[in-house]
Short mmCIF file of C-alpha atoms and ligand atoms in Angstrom, two decimals:
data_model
loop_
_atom_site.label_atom_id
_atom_site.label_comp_id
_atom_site.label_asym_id
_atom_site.label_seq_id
_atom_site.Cartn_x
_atom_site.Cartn_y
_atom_site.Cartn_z
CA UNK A 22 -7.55 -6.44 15.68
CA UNK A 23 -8.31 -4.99 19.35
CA UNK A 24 -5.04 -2.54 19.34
CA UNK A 25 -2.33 -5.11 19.40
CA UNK A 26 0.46 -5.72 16.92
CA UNK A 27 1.72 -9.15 16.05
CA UNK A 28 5.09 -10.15 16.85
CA UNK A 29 7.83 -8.22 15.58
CA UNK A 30 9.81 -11.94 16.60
CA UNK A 31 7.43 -13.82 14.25
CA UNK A 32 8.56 -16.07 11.37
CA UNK A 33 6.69 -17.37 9.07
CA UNK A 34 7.79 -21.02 7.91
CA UNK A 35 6.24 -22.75 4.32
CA UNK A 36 6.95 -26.08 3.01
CA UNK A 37 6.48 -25.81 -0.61
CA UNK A 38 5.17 -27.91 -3.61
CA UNK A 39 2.21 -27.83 -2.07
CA UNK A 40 -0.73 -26.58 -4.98
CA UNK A 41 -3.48 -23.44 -3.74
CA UNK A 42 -7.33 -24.46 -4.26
CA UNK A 43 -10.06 -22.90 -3.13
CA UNK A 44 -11.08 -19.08 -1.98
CA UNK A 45 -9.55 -16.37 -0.55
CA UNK A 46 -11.05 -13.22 0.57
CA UNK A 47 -9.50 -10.00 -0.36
CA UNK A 48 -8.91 -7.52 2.24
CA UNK A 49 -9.61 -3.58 2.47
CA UNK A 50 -6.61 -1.90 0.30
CA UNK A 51 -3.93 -0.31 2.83
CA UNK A 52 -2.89 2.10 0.68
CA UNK A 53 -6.51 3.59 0.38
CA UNK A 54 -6.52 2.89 4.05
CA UNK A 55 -4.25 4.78 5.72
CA UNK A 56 -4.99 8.10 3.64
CA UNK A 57 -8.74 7.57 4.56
CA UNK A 58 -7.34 7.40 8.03
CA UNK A 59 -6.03 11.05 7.83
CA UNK A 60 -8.57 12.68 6.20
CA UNK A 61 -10.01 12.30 9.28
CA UNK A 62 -8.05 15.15 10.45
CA UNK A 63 -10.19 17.42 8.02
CA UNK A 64 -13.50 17.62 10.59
CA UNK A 65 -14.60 17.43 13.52
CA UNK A 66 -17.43 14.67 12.81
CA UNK A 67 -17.29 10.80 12.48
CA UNK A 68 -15.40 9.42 9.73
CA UNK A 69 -16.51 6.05 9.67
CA UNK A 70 -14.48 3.45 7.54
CA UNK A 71 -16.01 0.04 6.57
CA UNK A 72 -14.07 -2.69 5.48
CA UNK A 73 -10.68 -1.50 7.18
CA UNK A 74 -7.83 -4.07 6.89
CA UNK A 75 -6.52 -5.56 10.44
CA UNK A 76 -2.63 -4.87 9.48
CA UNK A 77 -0.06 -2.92 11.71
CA UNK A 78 -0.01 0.01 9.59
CA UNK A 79 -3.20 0.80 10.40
CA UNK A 80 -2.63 0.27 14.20
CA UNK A 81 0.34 2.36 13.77
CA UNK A 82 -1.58 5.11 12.30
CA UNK A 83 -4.33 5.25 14.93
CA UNK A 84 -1.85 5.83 17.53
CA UNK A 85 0.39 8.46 15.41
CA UNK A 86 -3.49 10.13 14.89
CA UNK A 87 -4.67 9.73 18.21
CA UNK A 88 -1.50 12.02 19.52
CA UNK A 89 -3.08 15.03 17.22
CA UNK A 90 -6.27 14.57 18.95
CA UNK A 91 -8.09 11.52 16.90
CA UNK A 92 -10.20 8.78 18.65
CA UNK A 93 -10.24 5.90 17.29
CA UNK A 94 -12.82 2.82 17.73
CA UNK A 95 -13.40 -0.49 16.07
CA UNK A 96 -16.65 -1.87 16.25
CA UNK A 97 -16.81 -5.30 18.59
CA UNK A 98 -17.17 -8.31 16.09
CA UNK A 99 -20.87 -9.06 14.90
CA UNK A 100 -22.72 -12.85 15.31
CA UNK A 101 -21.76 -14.46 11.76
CA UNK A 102 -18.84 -12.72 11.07
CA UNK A 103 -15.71 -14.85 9.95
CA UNK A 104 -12.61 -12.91 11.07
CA UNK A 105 -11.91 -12.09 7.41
CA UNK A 106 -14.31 -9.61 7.00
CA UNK A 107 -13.17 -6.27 7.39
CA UNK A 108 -13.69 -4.08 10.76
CA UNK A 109 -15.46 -0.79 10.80
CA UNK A 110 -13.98 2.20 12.53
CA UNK A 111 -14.87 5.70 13.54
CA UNK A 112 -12.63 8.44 13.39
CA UNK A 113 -13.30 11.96 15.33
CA UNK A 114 -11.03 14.49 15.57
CA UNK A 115 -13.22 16.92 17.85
CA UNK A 116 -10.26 18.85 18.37
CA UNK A 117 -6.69 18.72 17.24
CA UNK A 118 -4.62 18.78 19.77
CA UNK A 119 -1.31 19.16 18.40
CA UNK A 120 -0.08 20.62 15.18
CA UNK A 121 3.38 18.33 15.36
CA UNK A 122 4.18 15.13 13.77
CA UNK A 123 7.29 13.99 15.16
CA UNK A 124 9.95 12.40 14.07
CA UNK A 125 9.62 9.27 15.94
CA UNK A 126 6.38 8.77 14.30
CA UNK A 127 7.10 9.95 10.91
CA UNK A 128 10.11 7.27 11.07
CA UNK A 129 7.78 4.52 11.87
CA UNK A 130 5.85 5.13 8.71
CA UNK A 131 6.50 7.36 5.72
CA UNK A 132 2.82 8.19 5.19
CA UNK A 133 2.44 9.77 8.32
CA UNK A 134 4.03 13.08 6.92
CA UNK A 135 0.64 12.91 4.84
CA UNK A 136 -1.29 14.54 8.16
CA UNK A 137 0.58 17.38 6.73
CA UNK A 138 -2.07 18.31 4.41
CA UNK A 139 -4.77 18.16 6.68
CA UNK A 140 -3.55 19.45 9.49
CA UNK A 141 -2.45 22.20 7.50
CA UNK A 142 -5.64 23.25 5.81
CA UNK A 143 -7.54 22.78 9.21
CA UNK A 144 -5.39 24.78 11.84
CA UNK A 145 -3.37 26.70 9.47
CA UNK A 146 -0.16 25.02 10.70
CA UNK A 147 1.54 21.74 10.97
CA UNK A 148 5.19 20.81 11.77
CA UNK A 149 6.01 17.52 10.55
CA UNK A 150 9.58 15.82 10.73
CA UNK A 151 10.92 14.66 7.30
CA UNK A 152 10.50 11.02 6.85
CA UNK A 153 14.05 10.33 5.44
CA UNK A 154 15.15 7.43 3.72
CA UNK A 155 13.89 3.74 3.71
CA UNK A 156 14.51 0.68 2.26
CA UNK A 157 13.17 1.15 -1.20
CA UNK A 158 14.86 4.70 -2.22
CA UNK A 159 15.65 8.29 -0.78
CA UNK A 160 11.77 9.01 -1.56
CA UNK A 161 12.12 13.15 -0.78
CA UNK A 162 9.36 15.67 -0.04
CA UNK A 163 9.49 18.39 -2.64
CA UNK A 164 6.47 17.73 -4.70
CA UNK A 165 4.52 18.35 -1.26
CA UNK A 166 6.34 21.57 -0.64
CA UNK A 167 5.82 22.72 -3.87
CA UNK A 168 1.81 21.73 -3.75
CA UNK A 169 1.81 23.25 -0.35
CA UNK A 170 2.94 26.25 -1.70
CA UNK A 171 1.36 26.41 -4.46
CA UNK A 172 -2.00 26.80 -2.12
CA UNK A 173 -0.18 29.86 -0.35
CA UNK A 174 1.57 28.06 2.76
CA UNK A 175 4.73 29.42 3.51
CA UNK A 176 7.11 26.58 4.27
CA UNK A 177 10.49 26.33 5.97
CA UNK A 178 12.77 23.43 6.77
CA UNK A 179 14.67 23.49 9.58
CA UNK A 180 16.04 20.55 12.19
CA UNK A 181 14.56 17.90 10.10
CA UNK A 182 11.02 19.22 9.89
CA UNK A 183 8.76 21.30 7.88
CA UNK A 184 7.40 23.66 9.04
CA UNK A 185 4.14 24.61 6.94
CA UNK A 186 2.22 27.69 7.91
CA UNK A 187 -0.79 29.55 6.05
CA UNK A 188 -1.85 31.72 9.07
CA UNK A 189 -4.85 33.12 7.18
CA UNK A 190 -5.65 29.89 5.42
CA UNK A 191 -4.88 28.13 2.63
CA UNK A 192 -6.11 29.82 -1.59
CA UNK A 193 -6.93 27.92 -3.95
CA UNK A 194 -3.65 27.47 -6.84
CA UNK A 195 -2.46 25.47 -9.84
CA UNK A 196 -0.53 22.94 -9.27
CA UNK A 197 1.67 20.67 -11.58
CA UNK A 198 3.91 17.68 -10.31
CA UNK A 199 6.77 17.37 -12.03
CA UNK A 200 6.51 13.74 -11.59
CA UNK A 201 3.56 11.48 -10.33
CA UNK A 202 3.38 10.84 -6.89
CA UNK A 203 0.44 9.23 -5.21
CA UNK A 204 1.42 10.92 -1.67
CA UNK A 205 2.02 14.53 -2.77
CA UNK A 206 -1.31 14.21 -4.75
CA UNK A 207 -3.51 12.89 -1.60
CA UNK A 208 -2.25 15.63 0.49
CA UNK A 209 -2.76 18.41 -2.25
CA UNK A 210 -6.76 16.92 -2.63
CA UNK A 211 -7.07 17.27 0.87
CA UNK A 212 -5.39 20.65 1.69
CA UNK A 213 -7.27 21.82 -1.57
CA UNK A 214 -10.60 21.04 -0.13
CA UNK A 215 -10.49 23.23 2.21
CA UNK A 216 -8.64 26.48 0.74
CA UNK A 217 -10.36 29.08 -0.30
CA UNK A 218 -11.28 29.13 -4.31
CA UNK A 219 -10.29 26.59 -6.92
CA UNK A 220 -7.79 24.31 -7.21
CA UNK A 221 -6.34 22.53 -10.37
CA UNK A 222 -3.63 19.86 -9.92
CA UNK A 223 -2.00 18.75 -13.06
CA UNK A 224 -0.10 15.43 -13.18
CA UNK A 225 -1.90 13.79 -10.76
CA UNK A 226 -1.67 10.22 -9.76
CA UNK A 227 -4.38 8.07 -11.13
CA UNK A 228 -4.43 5.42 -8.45
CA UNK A 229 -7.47 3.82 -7.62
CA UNK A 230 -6.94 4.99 -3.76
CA UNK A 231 -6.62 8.27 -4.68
CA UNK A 232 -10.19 8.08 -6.36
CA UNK A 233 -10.80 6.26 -2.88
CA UNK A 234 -9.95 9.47 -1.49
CA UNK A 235 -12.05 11.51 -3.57
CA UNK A 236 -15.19 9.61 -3.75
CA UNK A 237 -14.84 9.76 0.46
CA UNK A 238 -14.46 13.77 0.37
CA UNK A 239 -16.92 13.92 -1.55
CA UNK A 240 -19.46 12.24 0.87
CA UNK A 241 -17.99 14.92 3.44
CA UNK A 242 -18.40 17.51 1.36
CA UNK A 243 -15.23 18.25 -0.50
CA UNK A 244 -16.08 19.59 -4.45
CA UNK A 245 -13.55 17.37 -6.49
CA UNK A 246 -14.02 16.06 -10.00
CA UNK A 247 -11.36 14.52 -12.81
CA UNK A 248 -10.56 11.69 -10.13
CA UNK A 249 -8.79 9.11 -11.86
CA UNK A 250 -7.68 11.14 -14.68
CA UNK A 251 -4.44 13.25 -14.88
CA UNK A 252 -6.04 17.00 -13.82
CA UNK A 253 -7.88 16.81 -10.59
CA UNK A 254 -10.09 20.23 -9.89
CA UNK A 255 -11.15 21.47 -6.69
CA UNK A 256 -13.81 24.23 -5.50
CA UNK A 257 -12.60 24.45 -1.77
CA UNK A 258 -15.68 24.51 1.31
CA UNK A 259 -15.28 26.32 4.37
CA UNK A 260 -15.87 23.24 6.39
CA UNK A 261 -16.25 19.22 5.91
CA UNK A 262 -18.61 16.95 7.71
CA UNK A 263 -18.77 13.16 8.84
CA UNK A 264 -19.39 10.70 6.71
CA UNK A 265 -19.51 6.94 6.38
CA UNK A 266 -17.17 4.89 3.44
CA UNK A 267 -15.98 1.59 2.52
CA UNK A 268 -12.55 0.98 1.33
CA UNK A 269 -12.14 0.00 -1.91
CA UNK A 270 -10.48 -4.18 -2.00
CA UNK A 271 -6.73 -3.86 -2.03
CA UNK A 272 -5.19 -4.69 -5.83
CA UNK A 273 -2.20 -5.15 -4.45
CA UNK A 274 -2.92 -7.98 -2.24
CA UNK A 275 -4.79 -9.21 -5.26
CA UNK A 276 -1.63 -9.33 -7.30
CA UNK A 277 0.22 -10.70 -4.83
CA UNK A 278 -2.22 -13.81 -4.67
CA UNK A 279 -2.45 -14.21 -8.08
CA UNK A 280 0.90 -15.10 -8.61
CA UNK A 281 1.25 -17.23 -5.72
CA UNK A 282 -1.46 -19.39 -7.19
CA UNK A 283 0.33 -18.58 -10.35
CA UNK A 284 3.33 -20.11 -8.84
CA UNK A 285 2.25 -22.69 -6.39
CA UNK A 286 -0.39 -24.39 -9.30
CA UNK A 287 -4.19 -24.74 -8.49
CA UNK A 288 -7.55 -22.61 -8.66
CA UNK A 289 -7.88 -19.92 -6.62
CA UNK A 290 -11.30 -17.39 -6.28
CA UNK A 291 -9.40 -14.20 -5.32
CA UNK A 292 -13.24 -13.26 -3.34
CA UNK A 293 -14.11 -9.23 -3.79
CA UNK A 294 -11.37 -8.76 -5.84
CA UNK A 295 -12.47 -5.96 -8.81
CA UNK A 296 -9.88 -6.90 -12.04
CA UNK A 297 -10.34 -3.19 -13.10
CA UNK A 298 -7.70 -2.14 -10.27
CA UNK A 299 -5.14 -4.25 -11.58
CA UNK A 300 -6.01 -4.99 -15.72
CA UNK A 301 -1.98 -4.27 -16.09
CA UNK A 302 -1.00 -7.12 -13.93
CA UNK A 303 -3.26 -9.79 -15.15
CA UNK A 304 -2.41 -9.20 -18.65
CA UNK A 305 1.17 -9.84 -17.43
CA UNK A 306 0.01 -12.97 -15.94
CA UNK A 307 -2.31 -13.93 -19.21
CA UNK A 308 0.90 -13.66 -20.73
CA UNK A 309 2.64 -16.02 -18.78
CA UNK A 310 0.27 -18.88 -18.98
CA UNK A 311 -1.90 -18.16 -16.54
CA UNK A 312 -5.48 -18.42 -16.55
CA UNK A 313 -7.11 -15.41 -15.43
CA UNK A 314 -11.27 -15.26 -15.23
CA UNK A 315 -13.93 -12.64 -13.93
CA UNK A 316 -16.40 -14.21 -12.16
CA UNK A 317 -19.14 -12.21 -9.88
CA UNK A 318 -17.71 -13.28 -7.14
CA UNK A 319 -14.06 -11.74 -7.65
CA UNK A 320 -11.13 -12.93 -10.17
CA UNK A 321 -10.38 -16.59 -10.35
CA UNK A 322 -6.90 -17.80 -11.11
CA UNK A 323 -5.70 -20.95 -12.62
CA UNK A 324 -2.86 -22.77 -13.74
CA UNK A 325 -2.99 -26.50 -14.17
CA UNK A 326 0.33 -28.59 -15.10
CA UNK A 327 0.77 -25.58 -17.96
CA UNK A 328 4.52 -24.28 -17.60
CA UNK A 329 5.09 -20.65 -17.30
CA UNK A 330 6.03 -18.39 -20.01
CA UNK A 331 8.55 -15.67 -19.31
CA UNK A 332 7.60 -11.70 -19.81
CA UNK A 333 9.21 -8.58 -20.09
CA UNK A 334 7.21 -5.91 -17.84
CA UNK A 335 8.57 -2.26 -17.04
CA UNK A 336 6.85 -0.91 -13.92
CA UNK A 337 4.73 2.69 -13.97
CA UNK A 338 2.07 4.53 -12.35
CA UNK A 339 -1.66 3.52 -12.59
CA UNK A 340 -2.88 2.60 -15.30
CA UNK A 341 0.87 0.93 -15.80
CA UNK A 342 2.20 -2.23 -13.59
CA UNK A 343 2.51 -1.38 -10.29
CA UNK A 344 5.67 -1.25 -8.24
CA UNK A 345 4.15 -3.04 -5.44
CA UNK A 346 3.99 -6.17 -7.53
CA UNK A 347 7.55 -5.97 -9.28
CA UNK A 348 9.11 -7.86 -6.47
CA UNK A 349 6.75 -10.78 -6.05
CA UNK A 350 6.58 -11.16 -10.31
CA UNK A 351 10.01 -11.52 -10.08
CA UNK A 352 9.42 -14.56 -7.95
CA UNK A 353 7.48 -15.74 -9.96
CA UNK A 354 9.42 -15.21 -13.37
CA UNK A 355 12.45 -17.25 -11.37
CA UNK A 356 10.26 -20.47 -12.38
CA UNK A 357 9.52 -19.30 -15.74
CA UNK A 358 10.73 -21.37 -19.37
CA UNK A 359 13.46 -19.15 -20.29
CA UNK A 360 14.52 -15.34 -19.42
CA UNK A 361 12.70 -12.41 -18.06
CA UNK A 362 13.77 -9.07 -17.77
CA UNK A 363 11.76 -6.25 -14.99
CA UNK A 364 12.61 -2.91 -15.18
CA UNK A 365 11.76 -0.71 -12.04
CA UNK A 366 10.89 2.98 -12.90
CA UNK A 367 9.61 4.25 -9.68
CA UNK A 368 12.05 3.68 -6.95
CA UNK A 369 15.96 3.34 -7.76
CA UNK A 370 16.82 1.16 -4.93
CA UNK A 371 13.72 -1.58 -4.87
CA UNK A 372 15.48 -4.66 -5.33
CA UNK A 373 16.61 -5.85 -1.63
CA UNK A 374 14.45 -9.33 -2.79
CA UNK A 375 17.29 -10.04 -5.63
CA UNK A 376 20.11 -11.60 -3.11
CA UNK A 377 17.20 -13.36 -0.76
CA UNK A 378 15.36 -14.73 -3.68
CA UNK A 379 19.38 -15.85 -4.95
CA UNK A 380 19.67 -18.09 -2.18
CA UNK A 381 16.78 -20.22 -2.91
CA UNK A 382 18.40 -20.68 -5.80
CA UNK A 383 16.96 -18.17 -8.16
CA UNK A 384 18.91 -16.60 -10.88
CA UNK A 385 18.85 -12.93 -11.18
CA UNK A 386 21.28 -10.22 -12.59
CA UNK A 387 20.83 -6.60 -11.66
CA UNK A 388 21.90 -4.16 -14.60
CA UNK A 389 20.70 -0.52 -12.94
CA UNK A 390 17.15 -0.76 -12.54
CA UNK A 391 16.79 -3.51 -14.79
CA UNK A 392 16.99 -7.33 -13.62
CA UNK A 393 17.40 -10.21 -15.86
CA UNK A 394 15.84 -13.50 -14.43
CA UNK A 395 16.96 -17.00 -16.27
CA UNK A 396 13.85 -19.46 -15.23
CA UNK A 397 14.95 -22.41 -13.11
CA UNK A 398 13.98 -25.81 -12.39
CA UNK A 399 13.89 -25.83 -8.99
CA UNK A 400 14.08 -23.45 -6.14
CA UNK A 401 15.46 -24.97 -2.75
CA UNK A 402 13.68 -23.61 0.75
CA UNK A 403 16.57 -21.75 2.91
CA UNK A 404 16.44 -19.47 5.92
CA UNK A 405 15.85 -15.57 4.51
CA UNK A 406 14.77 -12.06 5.65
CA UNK A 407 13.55 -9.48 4.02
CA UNK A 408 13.83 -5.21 4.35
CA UNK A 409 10.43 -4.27 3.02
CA UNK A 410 6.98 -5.25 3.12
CA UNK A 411 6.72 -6.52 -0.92
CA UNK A 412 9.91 -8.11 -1.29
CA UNK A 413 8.99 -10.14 2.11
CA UNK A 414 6.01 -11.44 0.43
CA UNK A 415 7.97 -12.55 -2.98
CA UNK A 416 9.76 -14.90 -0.63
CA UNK A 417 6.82 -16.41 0.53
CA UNK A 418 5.80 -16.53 -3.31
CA UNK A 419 8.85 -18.46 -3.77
CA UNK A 420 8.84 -20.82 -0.87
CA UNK A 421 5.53 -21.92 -2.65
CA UNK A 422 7.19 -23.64 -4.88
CA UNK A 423 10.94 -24.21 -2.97
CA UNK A 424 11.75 -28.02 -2.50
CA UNK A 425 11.52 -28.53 1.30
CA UNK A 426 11.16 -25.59 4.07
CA UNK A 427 11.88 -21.76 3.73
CA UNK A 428 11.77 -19.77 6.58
CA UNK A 429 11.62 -15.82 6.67
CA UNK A 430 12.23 -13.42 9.29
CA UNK A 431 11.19 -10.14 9.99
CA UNK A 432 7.86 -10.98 9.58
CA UNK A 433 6.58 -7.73 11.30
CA UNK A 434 7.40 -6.07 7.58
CA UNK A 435 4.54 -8.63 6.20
CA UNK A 436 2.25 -7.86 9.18
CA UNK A 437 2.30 -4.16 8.37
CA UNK A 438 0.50 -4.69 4.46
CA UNK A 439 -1.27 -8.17 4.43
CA UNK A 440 -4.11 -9.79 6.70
CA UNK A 441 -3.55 -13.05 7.66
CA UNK A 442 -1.79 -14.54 5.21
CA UNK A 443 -0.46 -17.85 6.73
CA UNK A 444 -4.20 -18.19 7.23
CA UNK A 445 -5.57 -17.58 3.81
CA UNK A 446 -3.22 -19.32 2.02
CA UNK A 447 -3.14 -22.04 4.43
CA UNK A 448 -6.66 -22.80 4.33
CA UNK A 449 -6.59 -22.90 0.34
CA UNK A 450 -4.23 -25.84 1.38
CA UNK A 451 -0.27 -24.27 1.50
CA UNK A 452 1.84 -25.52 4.12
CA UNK A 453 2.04 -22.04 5.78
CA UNK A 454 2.59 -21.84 9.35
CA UNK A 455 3.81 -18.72 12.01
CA UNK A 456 6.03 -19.76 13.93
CA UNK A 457 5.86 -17.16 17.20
CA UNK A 458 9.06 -15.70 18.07
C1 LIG B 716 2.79 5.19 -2.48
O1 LIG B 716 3.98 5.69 -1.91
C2 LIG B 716 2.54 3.85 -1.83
N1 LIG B 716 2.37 4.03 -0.39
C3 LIG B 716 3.70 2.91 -2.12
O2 LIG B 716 3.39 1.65 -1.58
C4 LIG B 716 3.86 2.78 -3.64
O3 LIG B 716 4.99 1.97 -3.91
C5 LIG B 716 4.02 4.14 -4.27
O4 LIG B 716 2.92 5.01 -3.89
C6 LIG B 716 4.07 4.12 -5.79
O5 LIG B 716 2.91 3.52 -6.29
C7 LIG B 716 1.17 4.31 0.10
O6 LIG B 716 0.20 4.51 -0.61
C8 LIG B 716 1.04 4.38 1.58
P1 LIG B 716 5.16 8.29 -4.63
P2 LIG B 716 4.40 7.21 -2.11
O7 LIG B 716 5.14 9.62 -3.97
O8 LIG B 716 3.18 8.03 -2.20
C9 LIG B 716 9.33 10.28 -5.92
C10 LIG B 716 3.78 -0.28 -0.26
O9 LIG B 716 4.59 -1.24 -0.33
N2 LIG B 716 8.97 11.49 -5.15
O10 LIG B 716 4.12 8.02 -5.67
O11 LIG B 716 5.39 7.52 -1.06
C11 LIG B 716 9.55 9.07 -5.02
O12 LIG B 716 10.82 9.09 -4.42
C12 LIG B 716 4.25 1.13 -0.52
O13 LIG B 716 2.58 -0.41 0.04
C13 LIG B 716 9.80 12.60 -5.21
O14 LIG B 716 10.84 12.60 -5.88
O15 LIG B 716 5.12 7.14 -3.53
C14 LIG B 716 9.34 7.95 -6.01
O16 LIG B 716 10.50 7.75 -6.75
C15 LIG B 716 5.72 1.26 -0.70
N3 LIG B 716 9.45 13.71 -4.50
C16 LIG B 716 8.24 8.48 -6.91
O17 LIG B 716 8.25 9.91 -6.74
C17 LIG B 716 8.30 13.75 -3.74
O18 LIG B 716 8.03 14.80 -3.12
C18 LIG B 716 6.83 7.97 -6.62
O19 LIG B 716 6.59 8.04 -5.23
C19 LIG B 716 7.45 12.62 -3.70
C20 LIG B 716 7.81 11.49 -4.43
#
């Protein structure tokens, strides 16, 4: 990536039947990523980040940062490197600049309103617009306000932004979500790292990013244990420091290939992948049929003239099956022997994949947040678009195993969460091609 964005114009056209053998490297998670990113906005030293995913979230980001005073630089590309492994970057926000997210950023990508932490526990102040809705759910803000204020800021919304202020810094406080949220817990660990005193926050999300998180404020100096449990505790520090980190390999890109090997039939070595960030989803897939091995090279997936067998998964926080998968298992479950039924827990409005997948043929009956998929014999390729990032990749899931050519559109939604995929599913021997618009 040199600061460019792929083609918002792109579409990405796949000729299925085609089987997946081979290896395919697994990329730097986003999610762990782009909080990473912001925590930048803690010091005023080098954050440097190691295996950072090229994706357009990430450019996004580094422009939303670099207007609050961030510079950003990717180191040039080394003799021997493939292209696939991931870039480093250093982050330095010397000074910040400008206490205001606007809306115009905050639009482009919901986790933007996560500098609010940061910027927050650093200057005392931060204005950041409300995200608003998007195409998975109304997603609010009020676990953040209430962790905000729970650390003493005093927080008004007005004009579509909050406005956080804790003029003589942020205390430590107790805090207890209502509900898990990864974002409202990544900007509580940061803003807690810097307040003054202890911290507890109850109900924490146990993602693997957020121990991402951790494990990197720890190496600047943050005091943070119970990562990856429920009850995080923090001793706040007057200041942080630089540091240097690698991002953790993304489970849901895993996931995602998994079941397209899943669907598409072959061996696959999913290369860096760790199974412990995604145990929930292979079992799903162990229960389908699929052959799922550990190897010390990553997790290696196989399914060799073997039918699939249909499952009945509910989707929930970390430990639980993830969200980001629900869309691209349903794909998969539309080839399955018999009836599946998915049940989406975390966002009420994340199944804009049902009528796309429907016109390749797949049968799939929405009852609330439940869907009800009858296995087919064939899917047919068609022309379809998608509204988010994870339901555009179930389509490509399905195309994988269409009869004859699907195209999708809208292919800047894929660009913003996975590397290269025509090319690392096309070199594993899928007829997957871009087709620049
Ligand atoms: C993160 O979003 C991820 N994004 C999402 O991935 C992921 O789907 C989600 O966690 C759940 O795992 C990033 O990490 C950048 P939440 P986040 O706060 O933090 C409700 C992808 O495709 N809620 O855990 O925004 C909320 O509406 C993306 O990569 C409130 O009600 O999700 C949802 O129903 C999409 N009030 C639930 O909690 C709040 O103040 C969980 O959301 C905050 C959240």
């Amino acid at each position: 990536m040199t600061g460019s964005q792929r083609g918002s114009m792109d579409k990405i056209r796949i000729v299925g039947g085609n089987r997946l053998n081979g290896t395919i490297p697994i990329s730097g998670a986003k999610n762990a990523a782009l909080p990473l990113m912001i925590a930048s906005l803690l010091t005023d030293e080098v954050l440097t980040l190691e295996n950072l995913p090229r994706l357009n979230d990430v450019v996004t980001l580094s422009r939303i940062l670099g207007n609050h005073g961030v510079d950003f630089s990717i180191d040039g590309r080394r003799a021997g490197e493939t292209g696939m492994t991931g870039q480093t970057a250093h982050l330095r926000a010397r000074e910040i600049v400008d206490t205001t997210a606007p809306y115009e950023f905050v639009r482009q990508m919901r986790a933007s309103f996560w500098v609010i932490g940061p910027l927050l526990a650093r200057m005392g102040e931060a204005k950041v617009s409300l995200p608003g809705g998007c195409a998975i759910g109304t997603r609010p803000v009020d676990f953040f306000i209430q962790g905000l204020k729970a650390l003493g800021a005093d927080i008004d919304i007005d004009g579509g932004y909050v406005h956080a202020r804790a003029l003589n810094g942020l205390k430590g406080g107790h805090v207890r979500f209502p509900h898990v949220s990864v974002g409202a817990t990544h900007v509580v660990l940061m803003a807690a790292s810097l307040a003054a005193g202890d911290t507890v926050i109850e109900n924490a999300a146990r993602e693997p990013e957020i121990g991402d998180l951790a494990d990197c404020l720890g190496k600047m100096g943050a005091k943070i244990s119970g990562a990856g449990t429920g009850t995080l505790h923090v001793t706040g520090v007057p200041r942080l420091s630089g540091a240097r980190h690698r991002i953790l390999p993304d489970r849901i890109e895993t996931g995602t290939y998994a079941m397209a090997v899943a669907m598409a039939g072959g061996d696959v070595t999913l290369e860096g992948a760790r199974p412990e960030l995604l145990q929930a989803a292979l079992d799903v897939l162990r229960g389908a049929g699929v052959e799922v091995a550990e190897t010390n090279r990553g997790i290696r997936i196989a399914r060799n003239g073997a039918g699939l067998k249909p499952v009945d998964v509910e989707t929930a926080p970390f430990p639980g099956f993830p969200t980001d998968l629900q869309a691209q298992l349903m794909a998969l479950m539309c080839r399955a022997d018999g009836t599946s039924t998915i049940t989406e827990t975390i966002f009420e409005n994340r199944f804009m994949h049902v009528q796309e997948l429907a016109r390749l043929g797949a049968r799939i009956q929405l009852d609330g947040q439940q869907a009800t998929i009858d296995g087919v014999e064939r899917l047919t390729g068609a022309e379809v678009m998608a509204t988010d990032l994870r339901a555009s990749v179930s389509l490509v899931i399905a195309g994988l195993a269409a009869e004859g050519e699907t195209v999708i559109n809208r292919v800047y939604h894929l660009d913003r969460g996975f590397e290269r995929l025509e090319e690392k599913l096309s070199r594993c021997g899928g007829d997957v091609t871009r087709l620049v618009g």
